[in-house]
Amino acid sequence: MGVMLDDSEIRRILVINAHPDDVDFTAAGTIALWTDAGIEVSYCIVTDGDAGGHDESLPRAEVPPLRRAEQTAAAKQVGVHDLRFLGYPDGQVEATLALRRDLARVIRQVRPDRLVCPSPERNYARLPANHPDHRAVGSAALDAVYPDARNPFAFPELRAEEGLEPWTVREVWLPGGPAPNHCVDITASFGRKLAALRAHESQIGQMEGLEEFLRGWNSRVAAQAGLPDGSLAEAFQVIDTA
Ligand SMILES: [Zn+2]
């Protein structure tokens, strides 16, 4: 493992996820601290989460605009105002060349120093943590980081037709794992993380015990990292992309 970049070296961060609300469960507390520090954070959401939720009376066609609006409101809670929705169908994402090109395009547009995306690996300890869409998005995002976005000969049309120059993302953060090596103390931003999650009203508006669930999760992470009692934390596997 290389040396982790200090936040003072980071100007822009791109967060890629499969569904609206993914980022708020895994990383919103950390993102609030980044935007507090003046770092520009952008979100790229691959699907509109149109297979999510439990309300069968809600016409499915109404779900995408609703979930985009909820994610936009959630982002605002943690200081994020640049959101890019790719509109892939929920539940059917594959790590195709088309998705790699779409993600390489966003990377070249945003030019992030650090990128956050889901792990492409299956988590046998907690199966629902790695939905197939998450794994596909993680795999395509890592391929877009290396080699696609930095290689001028990958998807040459991005440069020829859209004027998008190659870009090297220096560091990738995978929320959770599979082998977490860094922990962020989010005790101070936990309230904003909770507010961001509550903005996803169609998904978790009725969820009983959301705060207790989150506190339990984030305090276990903090305890494992040896933080003082009462601390809350989010864990990541930080990868040097060089
Ligand atoms: Zn998800």
mmCIF file of C-alpha atoms in Angstrom, residues 4 11 70 72 83 86 129 164 212 217:
data_model
loop_
_atom_site.group_PDB
_atom_site.id
_atom_site.type_symbol
_atom_site.label_atom_id
_atom_site.label_comp_id
_atom_site.label_asym_id
_atom_site.label_seq_id
_atom_site.Cartn_x
_atom_site.Cartn_y
_atom_site.Cartn_z
ATOM 1 C CA MET A 4 -2.510 7.910 1.723
ATOM 2 C CA ARG A 11 -9.344 19.468 -4.514
ATOM 3 C CA GLU A 70 -34.578 12.717 -2.797
ATOM 4 C CA THR A 72 -30.489 15.811 -4.490
ATOM 5 C CA LEU A 83 -25.118 15.302 -9.140
ATOM 6 C CA LEU A 86 -26.836 8.031 -15.710
ATOM 7 C CA ALA A 129 -24.074 -5.458 1.406
ATOM 8 C CA LEU A 164 -12.127 15.237 -22.769
ATOM 9 C CA GLU A 212 -30.350 3.345 16.474
ATOM 10 C CA TRP A 217 -23.152 0.310 13.043
#
